[in-house]
PDB file of C-alpha atoms in Angstrom:
ATOM      1  CA  UNK A   1      40.781 -18.933 -67.019  1.00  0.00           C
ATOM      2  CA  UNK A   2      43.952 -17.104 -65.991  1.00  0.00           C
ATOM      3  CA  UNK A   3      45.667 -14.786 -68.499  1.00  0.00           C
ATOM      4  CA  UNK A   4      48.562 -16.349 -70.390  1.00  0.00           C
ATOM      5  CA  UNK A   5      50.439 -13.056 -69.918  1.00  0.00           C
ATOM      6  CA  UNK A   6      49.926 -10.342 -67.330  1.00  0.00           C
ATOM      7  CA  UNK A   7      51.889  -7.164 -66.615  1.00  0.00           C
ATOM      8  CA  UNK A   8      51.215  -5.147 -63.471  1.00  0.00           C
ATOM      9  CA  UNK A   9      52.854  -1.806 -62.764  1.00  0.00           C
ATOM     10  CA  UNK A  10      55.840  -2.502 -65.018  1.00  0.00           C
ATOM     11  CA  UNK A  11      58.483   0.200 -65.150  1.00  0.00           C
ATOM     12  CA  UNK A  12      61.727   0.217 -67.120  1.00  0.00           C
ATOM     13  CA  UNK A  13      64.485   2.690 -67.905  1.00  0.00           C
ATOM     14  CA  UNK A  14      67.476   3.195 -70.181  1.00  0.00           C
ATOM     15  CA  UNK A  15      69.993   4.552 -67.719  1.00  0.00           C
ATOM     16  CA  UNK A  16      68.315   7.511 -66.046  1.00  0.00           C
ATOM     17  CA  UNK A  17      65.714   7.883 -68.802  1.00  0.00           C
ATOM     18  CA  UNK A  18      62.482   6.218 -67.749  1.00  0.00           C
ATOM     19  CA  UNK A  19      60.809   4.421 -70.665  1.00  0.00           C
ATOM     20  CA  UNK A  20      57.844   2.646 -69.045  1.00  0.00           C
ATOM     21  CA  UNK A  21      55.652   4.152 -66.338  1.00  0.00           C
ATOM     22  CA  UNK A  22      53.531   1.476 -64.682  1.00  0.00           C
ATOM     23  CA  UNK A  23      52.317  -0.671 -67.593  1.00  0.00           C
ATOM     24  CA  UNK A  24      49.295  -2.877 -66.903  1.00  0.00           C
ATOM     25  CA  UNK A  25      48.099  -5.312 -69.559  1.00  0.00           C
ATOM     26  CA  UNK A  26      46.863  -8.857 -69.977  1.00  0.00           C
ATOM     27  CA  UNK A  27      46.562 -11.370 -72.805  1.00  0.00           C
ATOM     28  CA  UNK A  28      44.091 -14.241 -72.581  1.00  0.00           C
ATOM     29  CA  UNK A  29      44.788 -17.688 -74.090  1.00  0.00           C
ATOM     30  CA  UNK A  30      44.070 -17.760 -77.825  1.00  0.00           C
ATOM     31  CA  UNK A  31      43.817 -13.971 -78.196  1.00  0.00           C
ATOM     32  CA  UNK A  32      45.523 -11.682 -80.664  1.00  0.00           C
ATOM     33  CA  UNK A  33      46.192  -8.417 -78.818  1.00  0.00           C
ATOM     34  CA  UNK A  34      47.791  -5.335 -80.368  1.00  0.00           C
ATOM     35  CA  UNK A  35      49.951  -2.606 -78.850  1.00  0.00           C
ATOM     36  CA  UNK A  36      49.443   0.697 -80.669  1.00  0.00           C
ATOM     37  CA  UNK A  37      51.300   3.972 -80.384  1.00  0.00           C
ATOM     38  CA  UNK A  38      53.668   6.362 -82.088  1.00  0.00           C
ATOM     39  CA  UNK A  39      57.395   5.660 -82.338  1.00  0.00           C
ATOM     40  CA  UNK A  40      58.975   5.958 -78.908  1.00  0.00           C
ATOM     41  CA  UNK A  41      55.727   5.247 -77.054  1.00  0.00           C
ATOM     42  CA  UNK A  42      57.208   2.226 -75.262  1.00  0.00           C
ATOM     43  CA  UNK A  43      55.835  -0.696 -77.245  1.00  0.00           C
ATOM     44  CA  UNK A  44      59.148  -2.314 -78.201  1.00  0.00           C
ATOM     45  CA  UNK A  45      60.541  -1.676 -74.709  1.00  0.00           C
ATOM     46  CA  UNK A  46      57.537  -3.554 -73.314  1.00  0.00           C
ATOM     47  CA  UNK A  47      58.356  -6.477 -75.609  1.00  0.00           C
ATOM     48  CA  UNK A  48      61.985  -6.412 -74.487  1.00  0.00           C
ATOM     49  CA  UNK A  49      60.917  -6.597 -70.840  1.00  0.00           C
ATOM     50  CA  UNK A  50      58.488  -9.461 -71.510  1.00  0.00           C
ATOM     51  CA  UNK A  51      61.009 -11.532 -73.470  1.00  0.00           C
ATOM     52  CA  UNK A  52      63.874 -11.101 -71.005  1.00  0.00           C
ATOM     53  CA  UNK A  53      66.011  -8.789 -73.131  1.00  0.00           C
ATOM     54  CA  UNK A  54      65.575  -6.012 -70.575  1.00  0.00           C
ATOM     55  CA  UNK A  55      65.108  -6.139 -66.810  1.00  0.00           C
ATOM     56  CA  UNK A  56      62.170  -4.152 -65.400  1.00  0.00           C
ATOM     57  CA  UNK A  57      62.963  -1.684 -62.633  1.00  0.00           C
ATOM     58  CA  UNK A  58      59.583  -2.304 -60.971  1.00  0.00           C
ATOM     59  CA  UNK A  59      56.389  -4.286 -61.437  1.00  0.00           C
ATOM     60  CA  UNK A  60      55.410  -7.840 -62.225  1.00  0.00           C
ATOM     61  CA  UNK A  61      55.479  -9.914 -65.434  1.00  0.00           C
ATOM     62  CA  UNK A  62      53.663 -13.248 -65.236  1.00  0.00           C
ATOM     63  CA  UNK A  63      53.512 -15.909 -67.951  1.00  0.00           C
ATOM     64  CA  UNK A  64      51.173 -18.847 -67.401  1.00  0.00           C
ATOM     65  CA  UNK A  65      50.855 -17.686 -63.803  1.00  0.00           C
ATOM     66  CA  UNK A  66      54.598 -17.773 -63.064  1.00  0.00           C
ATOM     67  CA  UNK A  67      56.785 -14.698 -62.612  1.00  0.00           C
ATOM     68  CA  UNK A  68      59.275 -14.141 -65.435  1.00  0.00           C
ATOM     69  CA  UNK A  69      60.270 -10.591 -64.486  1.00  0.00           C
ATOM     70  CA  UNK A  70      64.039 -10.382 -64.752  1.00  0.00           C
ATOM     71  CA  UNK A  71      64.431 -13.901 -66.196  1.00  0.00           C
ATOM     72  CA  UNK A  72      66.950 -14.380 -68.997  1.00  0.00           C
ATOM     73  CA  UNK A  73      65.768 -14.469 -72.614  1.00  0.00           C
ATOM     74  CA  UNK A  74      66.793 -18.141 -72.730  1.00  0.00           C
ATOM     75  CA  UNK A  75      64.627 -18.977 -69.707  1.00  0.00           C
ATOM     76  CA  UNK A  76      61.658 -17.085 -71.166  1.00  0.00           C
ATOM     77  CA  UNK A  77      61.984 -18.993 -74.440  1.00  0.00           C
ATOM     78  CA  UNK A  78      62.171 -22.291 -72.560  1.00  0.00           C
ATOM     79  CA  UNK A  79      58.950 -21.335 -70.760  1.00  0.00           C
ATOM     80  CA  UNK A  80      57.158 -21.115 -74.132  1.00  0.00           C
ATOM     81  CA  UNK A  81      57.325 -17.454 -75.151  1.00  0.00           C
ATOM     82  CA  UNK A  82      58.994 -16.534 -78.463  1.00  0.00           C
ATOM     83  CA  UNK A  83      59.911 -13.030 -79.649  1.00  0.00           C
ATOM     84  CA  UNK A  84      60.034 -12.152 -83.358  1.00  0.00           C
ATOM     85  CA  UNK A  85      61.834  -8.782 -83.300  1.00  0.00           C
ATOM     86  CA  UNK A  86      61.414  -5.660 -85.388  1.00  0.00           C
ATOM     87  CA  UNK A  87      63.346  -5.598 -88.697  1.00  0.00           C
ATOM     88  CA  UNK A  88      63.399  -9.414 -88.847  1.00  0.00           C
ATOM     89  CA  UNK A  89      67.096  -9.959 -87.939  1.00  0.00           C
ATOM     90  CA  UNK A  90      67.672 -13.115 -89.977  1.00  0.00           C
ATOM     91  CA  UNK A  91      71.249 -14.360 -90.385  1.00  0.00           C
ATOM     92  CA  UNK A  92      71.894 -13.258 -93.991  1.00  0.00           C
ATOM     93  CA  UNK A  93      74.855 -15.524 -94.783  1.00  0.00           C
ATOM     94  CA  UNK A  94      73.062 -18.647 -93.546  1.00  0.00           C
ATOM     95  CA  UNK A  95      70.520 -20.562 -95.586  1.00  0.00           C
ATOM     96  CA  UNK A  96      66.792 -20.481 -94.940  1.00  0.00           C
ATOM     97  CA  UNK A  97      67.003 -23.981 -93.482  1.00  0.00           C
ATOM     98  CA  UNK A  98      69.920 -23.099 -91.207  1.00  0.00           C
ATOM     99  CA  UNK A  99      68.006 -20.068 -89.895  1.00  0.00           C
ATOM    100  CA  UNK A 100      64.983 -22.237 -89.145  1.00  0.00           C
ATOM    101  CA  UNK A 101      67.062 -24.850 -87.340  1.00  0.00           C
ATOM    102  CA  UNK A 102      68.454 -22.141 -85.064  1.00  0.00           C
ATOM    103  CA  UNK A 103      64.891 -21.543 -83.890  1.00  0.00           C
ATOM    104  CA  UNK A 104      64.809 -25.115 -82.553  1.00  0.00           C
ATOM    105  CA  UNK A 105      68.119 -25.025 -80.701  1.00  0.00           C
ATOM    106  CA  UNK A 106      66.352 -26.087 -77.487  1.00  0.00           C
ATOM    107  CA  UNK A 107      65.067 -29.284 -79.129  1.00  0.00           C
ATOM    108  CA  UNK A 108      67.346 -32.303 -78.833  1.00  0.00           C
ATOM    109  CA  UNK A 109      65.402 -34.877 -80.862  1.00  0.00           C
ATOM    110  CA  UNK A 110      66.239 -34.699 -84.554  1.00  0.00           C
ATOM    111  CA  UNK A 111      62.928 -36.257 -85.611  1.00  0.00           C
ATOM    112  CA  UNK A 112      61.029 -33.518 -83.752  1.00  0.00           C
ATOM    113  CA  UNK A 113      63.098 -30.806 -85.440  1.00  0.00           C
ATOM    114  CA  UNK A 114      62.287 -32.315 -88.851  1.00  0.00           C
ATOM    115  CA  UNK A 115      58.592 -32.504 -87.944  1.00  0.00           C
ATOM    116  CA  UNK A 116      58.561 -28.839 -86.989  1.00  0.00           C
ATOM    117  CA  UNK A 117      60.472 -27.927 -90.136  1.00  0.00           C
ATOM    118  CA  UNK A 118      57.852 -29.631 -92.303  1.00  0.00           C
ATOM    119  CA  UNK A 119      55.078 -27.730 -90.541  1.00  0.00           C
ATOM    120  CA  UNK A 120      56.867 -24.463 -91.292  1.00  0.00           C
ATOM    121  CA  UNK A 121      57.307 -25.434 -94.936  1.00  0.00           C
ATOM    122  CA  UNK A 122      53.612 -26.303 -95.178  1.00  0.00           C
ATOM    123  CA  UNK A 123      52.721 -22.882 -93.771  1.00  0.00           C
ATOM    124  CA  UNK A 124      55.308 -21.033 -95.897  1.00  0.00           C
ATOM    125  CA  UNK A 125      55.782 -22.922 -99.200  1.00  0.00           C
ATOM    126  CA  UNK A 126      58.135 -20.213-100.502  1.00  0.00           C
ATOM    127  CA  UNK A 127      60.562 -20.967 -97.702  1.00  0.00           C
ATOM    128  CA  UNK A 128      60.664 -24.591 -98.795  1.00  0.00           C
ATOM    129  CA  UNK A 129      61.378 -23.522-102.367  1.00  0.00           C
ATOM    130  CA  UNK A 130      64.257 -21.362-101.102  1.00  0.00           C
ATOM    131  CA  UNK A 131      65.489 -23.565 -98.259  1.00  0.00           C
ATOM    132  CA  UNK A 132      69.042 -23.790 -99.704  1.00  0.00           C
ATOM    133  CA  UNK A 133      69.157 -20.074-100.492  1.00  0.00           C
ATOM    134  CA  UNK A 134      71.013 -17.529 -98.328  1.00  0.00           C
ATOM    135  CA  UNK A 135      68.547 -15.612 -96.181  1.00  0.00           C
ATOM    136  CA  UNK A 136      70.104 -12.298 -97.195  1.00  0.00           C
ATOM    137  CA  UNK A 137      69.001 -12.834-100.796  1.00  0.00           C
ATOM    138  CA  UNK A 138      65.303 -13.157 -99.885  1.00  0.00           C
ATOM    139  CA  UNK A 139      62.800 -10.352-100.395  1.00  0.00           C
ATOM    140  CA  UNK A 140      61.653  -8.382 -97.361  1.00  0.00           C
ATOM    141  CA  UNK A 141      58.406 -10.308 -97.207  1.00  0.00           C
ATOM    142  CA  UNK A 142      60.185 -13.644 -97.437  1.00  0.00           C
ATOM    143  CA  UNK A 143      62.594 -12.618 -94.682  1.00  0.00           C
ATOM    144  CA  UNK A 144      59.618 -11.742 -92.490  1.00  0.00           C
ATOM    145  CA  UNK A 145      58.108 -15.171 -93.132  1.00  0.00           C
ATOM    146  CA  UNK A 146      61.468 -16.701 -92.237  1.00  0.00           C
ATOM    147  CA  UNK A 147      61.665 -14.713 -89.001  1.00  0.00           C
ATOM    148  CA  UNK A 148      58.165 -15.826 -88.015  1.00  0.00           C
ATOM    149  CA  UNK A 149      58.939 -19.411 -89.029  1.00  0.00           C
ATOM    150  CA  UNK A 150      62.135 -19.382 -86.959  1.00  0.00           C
ATOM    151  CA  UNK A 151      60.182 -18.193 -83.901  1.00  0.00           C
ATOM    152  CA  UNK A 152      57.559 -20.895 -84.464  1.00  0.00           C
ATOM    153  CA  UNK A 153      60.271 -23.580 -84.502  1.00  0.00           C
ATOM    154  CA  UNK A 154      60.328 -23.295 -80.692  1.00  0.00           C
ATOM    155  CA  UNK A 155      56.594 -24.243 -80.614  1.00  0.00           C
ATOM    156  CA  UNK A 156      55.648 -21.231 -78.462  1.00  0.00           C
ATOM    157  CA  UNK A 157      52.390 -20.809 -76.575  1.00  0.00           C
ATOM    158  CA  UNK A 158      52.747 -17.037 -76.905  1.00  0.00           C
ATOM    159  CA  UNK A 159      54.336 -15.265 -79.869  1.00  0.00           C
ATOM    160  CA  UNK A 160      55.478 -11.636 -79.711  1.00  0.00           C
ATOM    161  CA  UNK A 161      55.467 -10.040 -83.172  1.00  0.00           C
ATOM    162  CA  UNK A 162      57.141  -6.629 -83.412  1.00  0.00           C
ATOM    163  CA  UNK A 163      56.173  -4.669 -86.558  1.00  0.00           C
ATOM    164  CA  UNK A 164      55.690  -7.722 -88.825  1.00  0.00           C
ATOM    165  CA  UNK A 165      54.506  -5.654 -91.818  1.00  0.00           C
ATOM    166  CA  UNK A 166      57.175  -2.949 -91.539  1.00  0.00           C
ATOM    167  CA  UNK A 167      58.609  -2.083 -94.953  1.00  0.00           C
ATOM    168  CA  UNK A 168      56.510  -4.652 -96.804  1.00  0.00           C
ATOM    169  CA  UNK A 169      54.399  -4.101 -99.893  1.00  0.00           C
ATOM    170  CA  UNK A 170      50.621  -4.059 -99.298  1.00  0.00           C
ATOM    171  CA  UNK A 171      50.372  -7.530-100.850  1.00  0.00           C
ATOM    172  CA  UNK A 172      53.050  -9.002 -98.594  1.00  0.00           C
ATOM    173  CA  UNK A 173      51.623  -7.240 -95.548  1.00  0.00           C
ATOM    174  CA  UNK A 174      48.268  -8.855 -96.328  1.00  0.00           C
ATOM    175  CA  UNK A 175      49.960 -12.264 -96.445  1.00  0.00           C
ATOM    176  CA  UNK A 176      51.600 -11.699 -93.057  1.00  0.00           C
ATOM    177  CA  UNK A 177      48.239 -10.710 -91.547  1.00  0.00           C
ATOM    178  CA  UNK A 178      46.728 -13.895 -92.965  1.00  0.00           C
ATOM    179  CA  UNK A 179      49.461 -15.883 -91.197  1.00  0.00           C
ATOM    180  CA  UNK A 180      48.574 -14.203 -87.884  1.00  0.00           C
ATOM    181  CA  UNK A 181      44.916 -15.182 -88.336  1.00  0.00           C
ATOM    182  CA  UNK A 182      45.995 -18.734 -89.121  1.00  0.00           C
ATOM    183  CA  UNK A 183      48.150 -18.899 -85.994  1.00  0.00           C
ATOM    184  CA  UNK A 184      45.228 -17.793 -83.858  1.00  0.00           C
ATOM    185  CA  UNK A 185      43.088 -20.472 -85.488  1.00  0.00           C
ATOM    186  CA  UNK A 186      45.677 -23.025 -84.379  1.00  0.00           C
ATOM    187  CA  UNK A 187      45.526 -21.865 -80.763  1.00  0.00           C
ATOM    188  CA  UNK A 188      48.718 -19.768 -80.671  1.00  0.00           C
ATOM    189  CA  UNK A 189      48.317 -16.594 -78.625  1.00  0.00           C
ATOM    190  CA  UNK A 190      49.816 -13.484 -80.265  1.00  0.00           C
ATOM    191  CA  UNK A 191      50.863 -10.113 -78.862  1.00  0.00           C
ATOM    192  CA  UNK A 192      51.429  -7.738 -81.750  1.00  0.00           C
ATOM    193  CA  UNK A 193      53.122  -4.379 -82.222  1.00  0.00           C
ATOM    194  CA  UNK A 194      52.063  -2.863 -85.529  1.00  0.00           C
ATOM    195  CA  UNK A 195      52.510   0.688 -86.817  1.00  0.00           C
ATOM    196  CA  UNK A 196      49.654   0.316 -89.298  1.00  0.00           C
ATOM    197  CA  UNK A 197      46.655   0.765 -87.004  1.00  0.00           C
ATOM    198  CA  UNK A 198      44.050  -0.654 -89.358  1.00  0.00           C
ATOM    199  CA  UNK A 199      46.186  -3.707 -90.101  1.00  0.00           C
ATOM    200  CA  UNK A 200      46.592  -4.328 -86.379  1.00  0.00           C
ATOM    201  CA  UNK A 201      42.920  -3.866 -85.553  1.00  0.00           C
ATOM    202  CA  UNK A 202      41.890  -6.108 -88.450  1.00  0.00           C
ATOM    203  CA  UNK A 203      43.519  -9.133 -86.767  1.00  0.00           C
ATOM    204  CA  UNK A 204      43.445  -8.257 -83.056  1.00  0.00           C
ATOM    205  CA  UNK A 205      40.449  -8.698 -80.795  1.00  0.00           C
ATOM    206  CA  UNK A 206      41.680  -6.031 -78.361  1.00  0.00           C
ATOM    207  CA  UNK A 207      44.320  -3.327 -78.306  1.00  0.00           C
ATOM    208  CA  UNK A 208      46.236  -1.143 -75.873  1.00  0.00           C
ATOM    209  CA  UNK A 209      47.178   2.392 -76.903  1.00  0.00           C
ATOM    210  CA  UNK A 210      50.569   3.600 -75.615  1.00  0.00           C
ATOM    211  CA  UNK A 211      51.825   7.151 -75.215  1.00  0.00           C
ATOM    212  CA  UNK A 212      55.177   8.125 -73.669  1.00  0.00           C
ATOM    213  CA  UNK A 213      55.548   4.851 -71.797  1.00  0.00           C
ATOM    214  CA  UNK A 214      52.003   4.694 -70.475  1.00  0.00           C
ATOM    215  CA  UNK A 215      48.828   2.847 -71.459  1.00  0.00           C
ATOM    216  CA  UNK A 216      46.324   5.601 -72.226  1.00  0.00           C
ATOM    217  CA  UNK A 217      43.482   3.481 -73.638  1.00  0.00           C
ATOM    218  CA  UNK A 218      42.395  -0.151 -73.883  1.00  0.00           C
ATOM    219  CA  UNK A 219      39.366  -1.515 -75.687  1.00  0.00           C
ATOM    220  CA  UNK A 220      38.108  -3.966 -78.264  1.00  0.00           C
ATOM    221  CA  UNK A 221      39.378  -3.418 -81.795  1.00  0.00           C
ATOM    222  CA  UNK A 222      35.905  -2.501 -83.024  1.00  0.00           C
ATOM    223  CA  UNK A 223      35.438   0.071 -80.282  1.00  0.00           C
ATOM    224  CA  UNK A 224      38.767   1.669 -81.181  1.00  0.00           C
ATOM    225  CA  UNK A 225      37.897   1.688 -84.866  1.00  0.00           C
ATOM    226  CA  UNK A 226      34.670   3.457 -83.895  1.00  0.00           C
ATOM    227  CA  UNK A 227      36.718   6.098 -82.016  1.00  0.00           C
ATOM    228  CA  UNK A 228      38.669   7.894 -84.774  1.00  0.00           C
ATOM    229  CA  UNK A 229      39.175  10.991 -82.607  1.00  0.00           C
ATOM    230  CA  UNK A 230      40.928   8.928 -79.933  1.00  0.00           C
ATOM    231  CA  UNK A 231      43.151   7.218 -82.500  1.00  0.00           C
ATOM    232  CA  UNK A 232      43.990  10.555 -84.130  1.00  0.00           C
ATOM    233  CA  UNK A 233      44.795  12.119 -80.745  1.00  0.00           C
ATOM    234  CA  UNK A 234      47.323   9.451 -79.775  1.00  0.00           C
ATOM    235  CA  UNK A 235      48.474   8.010 -83.097  1.00  0.00           C
ATOM    236  CA  UNK A 236      48.224  10.954 -85.468  1.00  0.00           C
ATOM    237  CA  UNK A 237      45.515   9.469 -87.693  1.00  0.00           C
TER     238      UNK A 237
END
């Protein structure tokens, strides 16, 4: 079976500052794969290239076998790849329900939008309780659930999650990790950036370790957990 996502030799730069130096990675259908690394290692830049927010300067990005390198973010979303960015970025003045509906802006049939909305409310009951509430008044954990729910409204085959537990209490972080496991159980492939290494490796089957825009290690989560010296060398602990 072909990978759902494959990067080969991907390079990217911010002006003259090179951020990615030949990234190679793959994600198989149904996998949860984590990108690990210190701040500035190139993880979020890799997500931006994949989702069409940034054009690569070299290399290939393939989704479901088709090249998406340099495609617009809108075209990437239409292809079935959704990006849930770091720091959630909900629209604070809009209600929970209005935020969710924005995630389905590509869907024209009202009955399908309502069906997707109900699935989100079943997965996140607190969002249903607060559906008329302004998103800016939600807790950090609830905003993260809303951001994930909004991304899921597009019914993606691959979901990019950038730092989903950032700034959350341990209890809320545990809930978010449980959602990721549930998504995998429902056949949604997930590529995850997560600063908390043990959280990431508890849900991912494999992980790539980034350093200064390069992949310096790739292995199963268990193998990486069994290599504390490697993790300490590249991640500081």
